Coordinates of C-alpha atoms (C1' of nucleotides) in Angstrom, one line a residue:
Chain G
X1 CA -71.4 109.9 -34.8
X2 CA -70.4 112.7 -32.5
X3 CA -71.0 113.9 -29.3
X4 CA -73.5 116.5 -28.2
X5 CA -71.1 118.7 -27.1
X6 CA -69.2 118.7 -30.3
X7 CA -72.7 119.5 -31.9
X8 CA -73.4 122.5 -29.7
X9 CA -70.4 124.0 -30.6
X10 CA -70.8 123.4 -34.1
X11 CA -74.2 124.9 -34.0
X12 CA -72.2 128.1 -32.4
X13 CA -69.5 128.1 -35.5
X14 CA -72.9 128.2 -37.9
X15 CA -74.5 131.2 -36.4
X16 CA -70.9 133.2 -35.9
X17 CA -70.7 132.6 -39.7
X18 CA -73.1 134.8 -40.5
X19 CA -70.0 137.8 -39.6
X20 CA -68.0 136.2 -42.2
X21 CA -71.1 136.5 -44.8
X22 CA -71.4 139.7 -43.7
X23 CA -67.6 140.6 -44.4
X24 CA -67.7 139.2 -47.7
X25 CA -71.1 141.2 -48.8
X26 CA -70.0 144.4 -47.9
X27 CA -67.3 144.4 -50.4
X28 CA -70.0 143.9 -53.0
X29 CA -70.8 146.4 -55.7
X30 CA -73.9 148.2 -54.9
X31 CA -75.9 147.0 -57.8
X32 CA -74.9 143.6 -57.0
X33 CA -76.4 142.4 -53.9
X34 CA -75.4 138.8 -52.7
X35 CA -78.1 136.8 -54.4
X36 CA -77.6 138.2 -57.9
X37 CA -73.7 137.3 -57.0
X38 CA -75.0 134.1 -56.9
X39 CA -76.9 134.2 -60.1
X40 CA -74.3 135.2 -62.3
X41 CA -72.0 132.9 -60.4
X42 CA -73.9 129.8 -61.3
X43 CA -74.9 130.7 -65.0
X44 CA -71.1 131.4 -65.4
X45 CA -70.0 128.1 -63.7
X46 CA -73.0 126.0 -64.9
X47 CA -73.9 127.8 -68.5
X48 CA -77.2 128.3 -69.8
X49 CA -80.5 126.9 -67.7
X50 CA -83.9 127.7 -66.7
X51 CA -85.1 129.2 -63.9
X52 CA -86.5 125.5 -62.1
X53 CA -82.5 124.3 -62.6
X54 CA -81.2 127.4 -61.3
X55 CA -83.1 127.4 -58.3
X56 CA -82.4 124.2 -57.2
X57 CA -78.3 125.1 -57.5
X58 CA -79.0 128.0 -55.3
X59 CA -81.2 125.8 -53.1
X60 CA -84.2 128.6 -52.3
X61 CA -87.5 128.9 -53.9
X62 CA -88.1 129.8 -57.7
X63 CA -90.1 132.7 -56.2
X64 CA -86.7 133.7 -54.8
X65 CA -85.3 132.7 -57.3
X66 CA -87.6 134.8 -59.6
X67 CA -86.9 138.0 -57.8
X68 CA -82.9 137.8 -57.9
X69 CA -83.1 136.7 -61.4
X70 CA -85.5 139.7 -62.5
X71 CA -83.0 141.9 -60.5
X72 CA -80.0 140.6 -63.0
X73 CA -82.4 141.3 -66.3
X74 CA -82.9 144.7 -65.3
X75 CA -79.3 145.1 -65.1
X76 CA -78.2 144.0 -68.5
X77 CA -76.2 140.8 -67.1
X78 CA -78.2 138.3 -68.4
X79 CA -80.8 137.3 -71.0
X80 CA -84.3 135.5 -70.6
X81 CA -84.5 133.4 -73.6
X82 CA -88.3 131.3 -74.4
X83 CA -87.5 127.9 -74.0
X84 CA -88.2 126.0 -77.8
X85 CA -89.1 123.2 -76.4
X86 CA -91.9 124.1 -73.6
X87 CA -92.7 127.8 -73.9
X88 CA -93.9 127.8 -70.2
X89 CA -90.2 127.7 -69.2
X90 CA -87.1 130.1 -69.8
X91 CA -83.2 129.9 -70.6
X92 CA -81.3 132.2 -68.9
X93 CA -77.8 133.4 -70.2
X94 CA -75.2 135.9 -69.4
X95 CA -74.7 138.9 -71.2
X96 CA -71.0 140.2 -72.2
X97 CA -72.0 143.0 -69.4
X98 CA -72.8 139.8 -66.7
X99 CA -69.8 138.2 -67.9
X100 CA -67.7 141.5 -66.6
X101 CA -69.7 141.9 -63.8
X102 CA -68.8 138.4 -62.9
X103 CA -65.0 139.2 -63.3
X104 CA -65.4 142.2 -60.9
X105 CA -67.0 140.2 -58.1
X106 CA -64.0 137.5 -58.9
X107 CA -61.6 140.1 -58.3
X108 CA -63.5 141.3 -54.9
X109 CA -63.6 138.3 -53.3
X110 CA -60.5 137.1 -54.2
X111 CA -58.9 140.5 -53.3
X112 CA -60.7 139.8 -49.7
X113 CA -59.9 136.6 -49.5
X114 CA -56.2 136.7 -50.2
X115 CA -56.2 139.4 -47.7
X116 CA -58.2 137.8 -44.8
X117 CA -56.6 134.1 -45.6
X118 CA -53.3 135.6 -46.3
X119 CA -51.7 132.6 -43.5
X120 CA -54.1 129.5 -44.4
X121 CA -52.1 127.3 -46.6
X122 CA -53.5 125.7 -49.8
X123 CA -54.6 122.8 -48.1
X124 CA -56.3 124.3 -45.3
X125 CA -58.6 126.2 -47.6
X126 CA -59.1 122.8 -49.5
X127 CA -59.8 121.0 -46.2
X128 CA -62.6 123.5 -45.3
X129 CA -64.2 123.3 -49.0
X130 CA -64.5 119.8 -48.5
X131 CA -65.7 119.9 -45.4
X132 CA -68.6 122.5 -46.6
X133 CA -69.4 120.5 -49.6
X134 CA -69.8 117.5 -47.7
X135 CA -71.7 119.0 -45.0
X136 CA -74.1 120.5 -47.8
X137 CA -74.7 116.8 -49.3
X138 CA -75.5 115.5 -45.9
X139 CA -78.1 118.3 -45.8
X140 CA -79.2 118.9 -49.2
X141 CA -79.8 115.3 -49.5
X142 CA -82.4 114.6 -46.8
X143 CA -84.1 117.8 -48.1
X144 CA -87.1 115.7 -48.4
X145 CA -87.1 114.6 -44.8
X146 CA -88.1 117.0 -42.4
X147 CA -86.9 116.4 -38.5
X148 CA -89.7 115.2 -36.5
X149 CA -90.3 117.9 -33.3
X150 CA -91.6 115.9 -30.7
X151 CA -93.4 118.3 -28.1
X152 CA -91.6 119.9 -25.7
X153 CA -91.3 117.7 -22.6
X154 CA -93.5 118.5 -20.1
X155 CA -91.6 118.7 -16.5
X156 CA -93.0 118.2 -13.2
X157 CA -92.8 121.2 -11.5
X158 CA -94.8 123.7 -10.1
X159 CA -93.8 126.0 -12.2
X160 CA -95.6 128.7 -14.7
X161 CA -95.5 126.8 -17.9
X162 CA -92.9 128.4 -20.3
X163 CA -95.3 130.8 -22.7
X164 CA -95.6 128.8 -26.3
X165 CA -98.1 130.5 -27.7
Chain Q
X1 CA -52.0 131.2 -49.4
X2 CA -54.0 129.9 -51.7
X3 CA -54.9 129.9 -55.6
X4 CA -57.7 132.3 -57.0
X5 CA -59.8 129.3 -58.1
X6 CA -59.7 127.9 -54.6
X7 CA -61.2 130.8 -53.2
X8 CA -63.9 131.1 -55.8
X9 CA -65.2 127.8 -55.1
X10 CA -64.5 128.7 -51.0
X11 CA -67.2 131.4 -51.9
X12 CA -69.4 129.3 -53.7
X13 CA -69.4 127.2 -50.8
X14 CA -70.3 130.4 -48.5
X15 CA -73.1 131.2 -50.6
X16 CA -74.4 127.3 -50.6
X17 CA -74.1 127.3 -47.0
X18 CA -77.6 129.4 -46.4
X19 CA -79.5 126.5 -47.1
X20 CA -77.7 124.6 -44.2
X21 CA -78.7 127.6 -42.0
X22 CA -82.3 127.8 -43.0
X23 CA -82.7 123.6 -42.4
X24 CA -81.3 124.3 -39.2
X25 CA -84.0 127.7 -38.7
X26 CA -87.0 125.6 -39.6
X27 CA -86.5 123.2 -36.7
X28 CA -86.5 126.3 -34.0
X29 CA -89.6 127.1 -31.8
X30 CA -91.7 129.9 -33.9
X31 CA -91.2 131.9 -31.1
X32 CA -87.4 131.7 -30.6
X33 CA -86.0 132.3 -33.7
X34 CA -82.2 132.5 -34.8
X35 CA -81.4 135.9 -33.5
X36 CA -83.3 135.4 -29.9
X37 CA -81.5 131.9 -29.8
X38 CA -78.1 132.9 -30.1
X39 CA -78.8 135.3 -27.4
X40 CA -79.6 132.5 -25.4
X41 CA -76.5 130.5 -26.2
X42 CA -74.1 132.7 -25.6
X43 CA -75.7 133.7 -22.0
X44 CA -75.7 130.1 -21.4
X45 CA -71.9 129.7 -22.2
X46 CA -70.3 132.7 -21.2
X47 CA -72.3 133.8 -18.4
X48 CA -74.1 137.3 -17.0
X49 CA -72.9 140.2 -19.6
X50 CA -73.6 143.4 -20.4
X51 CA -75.6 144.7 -23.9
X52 CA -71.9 145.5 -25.4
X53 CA -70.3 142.5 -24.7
X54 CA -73.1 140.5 -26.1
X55 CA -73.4 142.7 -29.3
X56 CA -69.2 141.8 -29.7
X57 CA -69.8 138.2 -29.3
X58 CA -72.4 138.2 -31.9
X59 CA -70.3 140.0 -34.1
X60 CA -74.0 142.4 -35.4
X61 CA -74.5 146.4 -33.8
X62 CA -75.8 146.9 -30.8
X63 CA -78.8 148.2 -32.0
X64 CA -79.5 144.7 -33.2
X65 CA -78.6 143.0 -30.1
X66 CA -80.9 145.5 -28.4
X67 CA -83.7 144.3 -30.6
X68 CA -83.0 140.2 -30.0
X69 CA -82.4 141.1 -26.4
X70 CA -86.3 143.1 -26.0
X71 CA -87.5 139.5 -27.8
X72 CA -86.1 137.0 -25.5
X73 CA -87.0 139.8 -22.4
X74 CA -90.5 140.0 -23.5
X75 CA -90.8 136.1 -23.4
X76 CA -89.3 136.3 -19.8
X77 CA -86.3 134.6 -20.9
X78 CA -84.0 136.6 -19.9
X79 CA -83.9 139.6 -17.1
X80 CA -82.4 143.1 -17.3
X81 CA -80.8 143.8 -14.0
X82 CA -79.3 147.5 -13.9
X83 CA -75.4 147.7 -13.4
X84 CA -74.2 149.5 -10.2
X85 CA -70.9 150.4 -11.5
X86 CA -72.5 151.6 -14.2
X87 CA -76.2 153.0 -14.7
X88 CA -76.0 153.8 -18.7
X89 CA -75.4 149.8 -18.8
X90 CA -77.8 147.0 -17.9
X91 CA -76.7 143.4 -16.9
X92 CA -78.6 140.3 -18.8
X93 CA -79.5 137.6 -16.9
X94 CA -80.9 133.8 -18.1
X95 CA -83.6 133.0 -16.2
X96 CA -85.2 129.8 -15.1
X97 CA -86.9 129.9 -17.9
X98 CA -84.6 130.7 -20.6
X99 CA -82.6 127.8 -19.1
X100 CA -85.7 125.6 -20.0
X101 CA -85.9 126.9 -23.5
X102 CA -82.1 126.7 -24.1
X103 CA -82.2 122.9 -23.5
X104 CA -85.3 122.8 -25.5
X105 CA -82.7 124.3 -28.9
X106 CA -80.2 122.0 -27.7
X107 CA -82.6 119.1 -28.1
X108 CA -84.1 120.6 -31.2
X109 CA -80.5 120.7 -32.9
X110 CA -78.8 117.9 -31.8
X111 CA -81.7 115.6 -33.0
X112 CA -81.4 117.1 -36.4
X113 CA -77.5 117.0 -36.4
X114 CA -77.9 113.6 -35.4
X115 CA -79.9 112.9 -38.3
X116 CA -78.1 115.0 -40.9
X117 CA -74.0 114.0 -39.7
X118 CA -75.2 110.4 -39.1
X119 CA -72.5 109.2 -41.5
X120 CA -69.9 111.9 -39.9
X121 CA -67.1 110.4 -37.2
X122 CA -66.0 112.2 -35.2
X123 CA -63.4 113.6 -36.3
X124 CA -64.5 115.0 -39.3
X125 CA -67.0 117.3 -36.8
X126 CA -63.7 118.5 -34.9
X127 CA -62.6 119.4 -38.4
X128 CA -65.3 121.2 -39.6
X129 CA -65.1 123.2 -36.1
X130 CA -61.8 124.0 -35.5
X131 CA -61.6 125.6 -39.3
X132 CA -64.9 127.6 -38.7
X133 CA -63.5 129.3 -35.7
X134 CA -59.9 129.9 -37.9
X135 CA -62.3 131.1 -40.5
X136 CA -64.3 133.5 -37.7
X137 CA -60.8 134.8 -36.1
X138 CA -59.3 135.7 -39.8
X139 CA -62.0 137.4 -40.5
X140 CA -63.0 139.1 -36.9
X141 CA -59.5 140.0 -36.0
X142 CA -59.0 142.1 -39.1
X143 CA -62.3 143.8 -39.0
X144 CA -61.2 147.2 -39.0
X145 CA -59.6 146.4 -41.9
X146 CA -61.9 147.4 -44.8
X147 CA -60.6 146.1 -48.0
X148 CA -59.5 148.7 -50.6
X149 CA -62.0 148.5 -53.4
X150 CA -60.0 149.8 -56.3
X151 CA -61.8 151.5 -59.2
X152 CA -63.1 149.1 -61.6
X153 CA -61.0 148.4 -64.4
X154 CA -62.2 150.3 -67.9
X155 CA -61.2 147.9 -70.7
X156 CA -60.7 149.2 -74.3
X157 CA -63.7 148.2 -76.3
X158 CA -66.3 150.2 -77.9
X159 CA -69.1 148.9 -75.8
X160 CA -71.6 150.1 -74.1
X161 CA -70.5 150.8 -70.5
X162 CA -72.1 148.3 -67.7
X163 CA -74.9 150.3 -65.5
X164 CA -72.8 151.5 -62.5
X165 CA -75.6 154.2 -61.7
Chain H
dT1 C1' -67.5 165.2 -24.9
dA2 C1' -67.8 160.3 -25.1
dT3 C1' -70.2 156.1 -24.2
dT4 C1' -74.3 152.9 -23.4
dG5 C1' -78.3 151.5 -25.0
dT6 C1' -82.9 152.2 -27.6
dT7 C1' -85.8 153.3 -31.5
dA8 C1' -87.0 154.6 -36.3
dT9 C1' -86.1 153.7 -40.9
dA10 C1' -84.6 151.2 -44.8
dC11 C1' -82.7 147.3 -47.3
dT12 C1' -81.8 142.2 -48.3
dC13 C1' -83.2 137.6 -48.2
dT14 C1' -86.6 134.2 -47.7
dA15 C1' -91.2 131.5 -47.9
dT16 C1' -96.2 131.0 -48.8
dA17 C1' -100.0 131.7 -51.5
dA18 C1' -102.5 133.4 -55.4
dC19 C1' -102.2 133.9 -60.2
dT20 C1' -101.1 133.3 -65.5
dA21 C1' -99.8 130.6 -69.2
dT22 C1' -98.6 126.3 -71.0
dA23 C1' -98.2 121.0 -71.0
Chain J
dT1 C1' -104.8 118.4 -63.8
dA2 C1' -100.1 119.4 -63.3
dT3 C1' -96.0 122.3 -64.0
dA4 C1' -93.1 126.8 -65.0
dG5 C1' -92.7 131.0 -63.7
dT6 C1' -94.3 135.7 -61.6
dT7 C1' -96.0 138.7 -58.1
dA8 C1' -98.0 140.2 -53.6
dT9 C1' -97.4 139.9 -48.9
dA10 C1' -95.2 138.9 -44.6
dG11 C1' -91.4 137.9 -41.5
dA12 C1' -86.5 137.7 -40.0
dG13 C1' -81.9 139.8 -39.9
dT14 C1' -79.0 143.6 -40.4
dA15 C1' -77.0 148.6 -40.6
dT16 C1' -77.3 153.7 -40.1
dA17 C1' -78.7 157.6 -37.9
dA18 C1' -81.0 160.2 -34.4
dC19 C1' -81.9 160.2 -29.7
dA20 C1' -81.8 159.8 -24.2
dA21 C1' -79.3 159.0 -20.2
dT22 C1' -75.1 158.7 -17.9
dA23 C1' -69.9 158.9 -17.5

DNA sequence: TATTGTTATACTCTATAACTATA
DNA sequence: TATAGTTATAGAGTATAACAATA
C-alpha cells in the first residue's frame, strides 16, 4: 500500500503518457490509425477469433471494436468469416496483405523504439513491461467493480458553492 | 538496448494501457474532465505560469491548452491575469476554487488507486514511476527528432500490391 | 518579422442506445 | 428472452492553419 503522494505523482506519469502515445502514432502509416494497429496486432499474436474475443483483448466496446475492425476489412488486411457454429457471430483472420501490414508497423515501432530507448538496457525495458502488465491485471480485473464516488464534501464556509451542475 | 520482441510487447503494453486511463476518466467529475484536470495539476504543482509554459508541460499545442484553459476559466477555476512584462501573454492563476476542486481529483484518484494497487507495496509504485518519467524524458528530450520513415520495402511476389492510396 | 494566444476545422478514439439477426 | 454484431450519435482529445495583438 502506498502513500498518497506516491499516488499523485503516479496519476501525473499517466496523463504525461499520453506524449509518448502520441510519439509512437505519428509514425503510423496513414491508412493505419492506432486502433486498427491494434487489430492486426492481436489477430497476429492471438490467431483467428470473433469480434466478442477480440474486443475484450483490446478492452473497449464491440461497437468500437466494430468500427476499427470494419476499417481493417475495407483495407484488405483481414477477413470476416461466418462462424459454423452460431451464424450470429464472425471469425476474423488476417489476410497475406494484413500480415505485411503488420510487418511494417513492426518495423516502425521498433525503428522508434530502438531509437528513443537506444540507452535503456534489456532489463529496464522488461522491468517496465512487467510493471504495465501488472498494473493492467490490477485494473482489468476489478473491471466489474466500479469505485464508489461519495459526494463531494460539503465544507463550512461562507463561500459560493463550487458550480456542479 | 533491447531485442525487437521486447519492444513489440513494450507496445502492446502501450496500446493496453488506454483502458487504465479510461478507469481512471470515468471516476472524474463530468465537468472536469482529463484535459481540464491536468490543467489543474500542474498549476497546483508548479505554480502561476504563462499559456506556453503550460502547453510545454503538457507536452499537446497551445491551441489545445488554450481550449482546456477557457474550460477550467469558464468554471471559475482558474483566473487569467494579464502579464505586465508582457501584454501578448496572460498569467493563469488557481483560484480558491480550483483549489477546492483539485483536492476533490485528488480524493477521487487516490480512492480508486487505493482500491486498484491494494496488493501493490510500495516499492513496486516507486518503480512504476521512476520508469514512466525515464520513459517521458526519452521520448520528450528527443522530440525534434522525427524518425526517418524509410520507403516501405517492395518484396518480389506477383501479388497484388497492399492499398497505400 | 517573430511570438503569444485564440479560434475554426478536421480527424481519431470512445461509449450509449437503437436496431437486426440468430440462439 | 438473450446474445452477437452493426450503425447512428455524441463527447473528449488532438493537430494544423488562419488570425489578432504585441514584441
Amino acid at each position: 500500500m502506498a502513500e498518497q503522494t506516491q499516488y499523485e505523482e503516479l496519476v501525473r506519469q499517466f496523463s504525461a503518457f499520453g506524449a509518448v502515445k502520441r510519439d509512437l502514432g505519428r509514425i503510423l502509416p496513414s491508412e493505419c490509425p492506432a486502433g486498427s494497429a491494434a487489430v492486426l496486432t492481436l489477430l497476429g499474436r492471438h490467431g483467428d477469433m470473433r469480434m466478442s474475443k477480440l474486443a475484450e483483448l483490446l478492452s473497449v466496446d464491440m461497437s468500437v471494436t466494430s468500427r476499427h475492425v470494419a476499417h481493417v476489412a475495407a483495407r484488405g488486411w483481414i477477413e470476416r468469416h461466418p462462424d459454423p457454429a452460431d451464424k450470429r457471430s464472425r471469425i476474423l483472420r488476417l489476410t497475406p496483405d494484413g500480415l505485411e501490414q503488420l510487418d511494417e508497423l513492426s518495423r516502425r515501432t521498433t525503428r522508434l523504439l530502438e531509437e528513443r530507448l537506444a540507452d535503456w538496457t534489456d532489463e529496464e525495458v522488461g522491468q517496465l513491461i512487467k510493471l504495465m502488465a501488472r498494473l493492467r491485471a490490477s485494473f482489468g480485473d476489478c473491471r466489474s467493480t466500479p469505485v464508489r464516488i461519495p459526494a463531494p464534501v460539503v465544507e463550512e464556509t461562507t463561500r459560493t458553492p463550487a458550480n456542479t451542475k
